[in-house]
Coordinates of C-alpha atoms in Angstrom, one line a residue:
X1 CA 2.6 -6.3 -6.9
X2 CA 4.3 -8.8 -4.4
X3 CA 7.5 -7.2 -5.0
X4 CA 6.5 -3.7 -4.1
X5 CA 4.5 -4.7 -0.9
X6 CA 8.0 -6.5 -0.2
X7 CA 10.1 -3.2 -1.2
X8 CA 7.4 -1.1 1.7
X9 CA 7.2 -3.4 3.9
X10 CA 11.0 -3.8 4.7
X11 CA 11.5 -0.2 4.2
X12 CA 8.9 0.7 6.3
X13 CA 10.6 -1.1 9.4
X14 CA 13.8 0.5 8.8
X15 CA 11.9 3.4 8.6
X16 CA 9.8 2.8 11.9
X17 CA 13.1 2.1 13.6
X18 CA 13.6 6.3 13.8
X19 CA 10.4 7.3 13.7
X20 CA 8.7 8.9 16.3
X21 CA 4.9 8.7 16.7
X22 CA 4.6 12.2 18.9
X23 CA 3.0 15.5 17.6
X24 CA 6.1 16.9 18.8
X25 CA 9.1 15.5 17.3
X26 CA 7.1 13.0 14.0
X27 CA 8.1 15.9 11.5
X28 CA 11.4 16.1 13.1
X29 CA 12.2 12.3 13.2
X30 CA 11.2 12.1 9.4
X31 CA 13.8 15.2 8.8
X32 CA 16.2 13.2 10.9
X33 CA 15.9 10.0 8.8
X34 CA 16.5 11.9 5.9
X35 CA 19.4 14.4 6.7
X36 CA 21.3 11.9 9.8
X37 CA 20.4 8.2 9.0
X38 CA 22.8 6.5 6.8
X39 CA 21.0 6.3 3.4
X40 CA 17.8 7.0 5.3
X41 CA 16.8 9.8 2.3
X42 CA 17.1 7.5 0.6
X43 CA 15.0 4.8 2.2
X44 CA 12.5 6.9 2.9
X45 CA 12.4 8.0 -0.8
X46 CA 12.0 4.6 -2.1
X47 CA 9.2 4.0 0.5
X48 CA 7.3 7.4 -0.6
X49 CA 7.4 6.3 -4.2
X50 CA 7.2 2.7 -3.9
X51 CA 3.7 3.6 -2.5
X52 CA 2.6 5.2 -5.5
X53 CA 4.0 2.4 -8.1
X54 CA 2.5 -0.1 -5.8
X55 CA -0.8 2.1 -6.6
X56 CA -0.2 2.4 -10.3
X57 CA 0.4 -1.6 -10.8
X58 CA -2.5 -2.4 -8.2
X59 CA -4.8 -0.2 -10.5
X60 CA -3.2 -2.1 -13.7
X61 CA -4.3 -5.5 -12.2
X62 CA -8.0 -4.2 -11.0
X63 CA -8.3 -2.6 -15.1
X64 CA -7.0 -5.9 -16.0
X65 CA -9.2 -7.7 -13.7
X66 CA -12.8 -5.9 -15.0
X67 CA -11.7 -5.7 -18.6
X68 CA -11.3 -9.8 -18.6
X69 CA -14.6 -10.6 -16.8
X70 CA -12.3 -11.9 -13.3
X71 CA -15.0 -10.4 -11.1
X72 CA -16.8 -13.9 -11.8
X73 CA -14.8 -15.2 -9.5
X74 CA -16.7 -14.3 -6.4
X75 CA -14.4 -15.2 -3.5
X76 CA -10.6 -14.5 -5.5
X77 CA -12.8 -11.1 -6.7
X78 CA -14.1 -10.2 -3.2
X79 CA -10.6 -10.6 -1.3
X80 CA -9.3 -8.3 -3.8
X81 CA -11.6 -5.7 -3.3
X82 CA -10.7 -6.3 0.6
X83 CA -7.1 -5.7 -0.4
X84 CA -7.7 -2.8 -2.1
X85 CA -9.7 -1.1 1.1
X86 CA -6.6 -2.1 2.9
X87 CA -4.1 -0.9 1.4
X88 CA -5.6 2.2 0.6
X89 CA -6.2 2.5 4.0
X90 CA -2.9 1.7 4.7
X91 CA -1.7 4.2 2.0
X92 CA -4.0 7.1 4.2
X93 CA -2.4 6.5 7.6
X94 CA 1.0 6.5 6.1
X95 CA 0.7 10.0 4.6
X96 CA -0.9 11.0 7.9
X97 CA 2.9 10.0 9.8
X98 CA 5.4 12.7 8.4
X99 CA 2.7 15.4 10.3
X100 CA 3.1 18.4 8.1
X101 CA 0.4 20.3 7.1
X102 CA -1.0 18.2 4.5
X103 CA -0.7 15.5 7.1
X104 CA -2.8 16.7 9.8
X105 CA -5.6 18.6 7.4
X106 CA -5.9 15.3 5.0
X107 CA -6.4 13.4 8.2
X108 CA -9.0 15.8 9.4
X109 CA -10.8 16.4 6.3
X110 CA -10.8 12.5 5.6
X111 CA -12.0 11.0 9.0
X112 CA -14.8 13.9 9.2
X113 CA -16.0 12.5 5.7
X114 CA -17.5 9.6 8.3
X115 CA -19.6 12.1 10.2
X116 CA -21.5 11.9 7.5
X117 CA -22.9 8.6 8.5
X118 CA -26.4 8.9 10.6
X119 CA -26.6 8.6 14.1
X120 CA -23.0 7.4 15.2
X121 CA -21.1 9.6 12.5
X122 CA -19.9 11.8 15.1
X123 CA -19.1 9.4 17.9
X124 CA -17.2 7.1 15.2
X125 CA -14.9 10.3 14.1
X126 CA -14.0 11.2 18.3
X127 CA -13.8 7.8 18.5
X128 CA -11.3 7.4 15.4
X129 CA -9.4 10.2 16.2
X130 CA -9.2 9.3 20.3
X131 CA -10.5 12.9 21.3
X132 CA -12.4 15.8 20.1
X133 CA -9.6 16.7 17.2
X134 CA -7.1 15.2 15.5
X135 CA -4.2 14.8 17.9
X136 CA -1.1 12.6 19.4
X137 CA -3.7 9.7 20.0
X138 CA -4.6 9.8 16.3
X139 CA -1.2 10.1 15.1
X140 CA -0.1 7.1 17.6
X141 CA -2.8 5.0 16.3
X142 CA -2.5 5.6 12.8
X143 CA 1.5 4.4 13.2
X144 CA 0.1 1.3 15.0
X145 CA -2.5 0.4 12.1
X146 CA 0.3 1.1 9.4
X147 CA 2.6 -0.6 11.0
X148 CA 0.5 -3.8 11.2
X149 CA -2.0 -3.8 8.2
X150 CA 0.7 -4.1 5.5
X151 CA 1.4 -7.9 7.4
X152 CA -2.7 -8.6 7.1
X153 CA -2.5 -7.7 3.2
X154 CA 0.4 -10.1 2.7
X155 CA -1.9 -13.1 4.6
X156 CA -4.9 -11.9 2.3
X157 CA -2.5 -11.8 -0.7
X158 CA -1.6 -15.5 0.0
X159 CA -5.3 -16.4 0.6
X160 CA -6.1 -14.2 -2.9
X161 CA -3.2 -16.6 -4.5
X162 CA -5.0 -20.1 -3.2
X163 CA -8.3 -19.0 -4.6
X164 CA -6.9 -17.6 -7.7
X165 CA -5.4 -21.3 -8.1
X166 CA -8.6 -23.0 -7.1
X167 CA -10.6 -21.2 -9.7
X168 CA -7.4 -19.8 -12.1
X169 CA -7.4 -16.9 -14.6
X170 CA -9.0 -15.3 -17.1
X171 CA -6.2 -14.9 -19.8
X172 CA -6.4 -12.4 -23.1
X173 CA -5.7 -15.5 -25.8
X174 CA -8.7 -17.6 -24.1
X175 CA -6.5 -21.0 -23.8
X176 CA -8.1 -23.9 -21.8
X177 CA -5.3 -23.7 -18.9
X178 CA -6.4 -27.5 -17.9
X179 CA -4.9 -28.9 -21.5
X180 CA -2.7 -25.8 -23.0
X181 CA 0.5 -25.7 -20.6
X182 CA 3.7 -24.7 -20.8
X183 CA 6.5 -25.4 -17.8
X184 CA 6.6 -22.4 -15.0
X185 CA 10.5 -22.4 -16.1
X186 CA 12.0 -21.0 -18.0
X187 CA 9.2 -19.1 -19.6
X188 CA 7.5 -17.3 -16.8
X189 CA 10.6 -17.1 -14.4
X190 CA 12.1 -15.0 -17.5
X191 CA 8.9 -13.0 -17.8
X192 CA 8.3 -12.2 -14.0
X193 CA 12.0 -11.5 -13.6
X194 CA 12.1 -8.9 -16.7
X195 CA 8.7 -7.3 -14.9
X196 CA 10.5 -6.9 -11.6
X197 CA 13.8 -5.4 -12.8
X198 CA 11.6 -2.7 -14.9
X199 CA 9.8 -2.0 -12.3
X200 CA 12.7 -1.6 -10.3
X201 CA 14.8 0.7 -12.8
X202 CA 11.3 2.9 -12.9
X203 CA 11.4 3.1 -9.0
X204 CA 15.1 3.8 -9.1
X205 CA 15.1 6.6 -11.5
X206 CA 11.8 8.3 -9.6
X207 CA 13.9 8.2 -6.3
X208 CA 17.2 9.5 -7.8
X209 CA 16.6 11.9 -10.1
X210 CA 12.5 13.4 -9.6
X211 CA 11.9 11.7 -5.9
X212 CA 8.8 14.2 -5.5
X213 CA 7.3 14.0 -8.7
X214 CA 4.3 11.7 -7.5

């Protein structure tokens, strides 16, 4: 999980370096990253589909997390469940930026869900959106949240870590981690090292040979 929020967050500010956040020219700066920038199809590739393995292995950990009782952990459990609003957040606004068709009607569909809320459901959707539809101000908004929220889920990812050390985890085999250790190194550097490179290969391979397939 911490390598693909590192794989989106640096591709995402390559990314934001030619993108435009105008109703105007947003679907023609993402064709220009992909058909002008050097490599930028394939930037913006990785950074379409690292967003959906960075969903699969996020809801891998929660599975993992409810089928070993960790939600008895109160404060690591709760800032997870923060992290997942967040990112999923995150995840929204990001498919809101390219501003095709799917972009604009999944952004109004989804932000009218909250009108749904009594008394200030409408004024929190005008006031979401910046105006009476969904429009530049929504669109320049939504680049300044995504822009910034994937840097708040890396602090909250580092705060998850010190609790999740504090308290540690749940584990399949039911060892007592206080008197059943074995060193970080070699064993787990191996193990987290073979996790990253296959998770890697996987991304590779969706980018370079079905890049649309999720």
């Amino acid at each position: 999980l911490g390598m693909c929020l590192i794989i989106q967050i640096l591709t995402g500010l390559f990314l934001a370096m030619h993108y435009t956040s105008d109703t105007l020219t947003a679907f023609s700066s993402v064709t220009h990253i992909c058909r002008d920038v050097n490599y930028g199809w394939l930037i913006r590739y990785i950074h379409a589909n690292g967003a959906s393995l960075f969903f699969i292995c996020l809801f891998i950990h929660v599975g993992r997390g409810i089928y070993y009782g960790s939600y008895l952990f109160f404060e690591t459990w709760n800032i997870g469940v923060l992290l997942l609003f967040a990112t999923m957040a995150t995840a929204f606004m990001g498919y809101v930026l390219p501003w095709g068709q799917m972009s604009f009607w999944g952004a109004t569909v989804i932000t009218n869900l909250l009108s749904a809320i009594p008394y200030i459901g409408s004024t929190l959707v005008e006031w979401i959106w910046g105006g009476f539809s969904v429009d530049k101000a929504t669109l320049t908004r939504f680049f300044a949240f995504h822009f910034i929220l994937p840097f708040i889920i890396a602090a909250l990812a580092l705060v998850h870590l010190l609790f999740l050390h504090e308290t540690g985890s749940n584990n399949p085999l039911g060892l007592i981690s206080d008197s059943d250790k074995i060193p970080f190194h070699p064993y787990y550097t191996i193990k987290d090292l073979l996790g990253m490179f296959l998770t890697l290969l996987l991304l590779l391979l969706l980018v370079l040979f079905s890049p649309d397939l999720l």
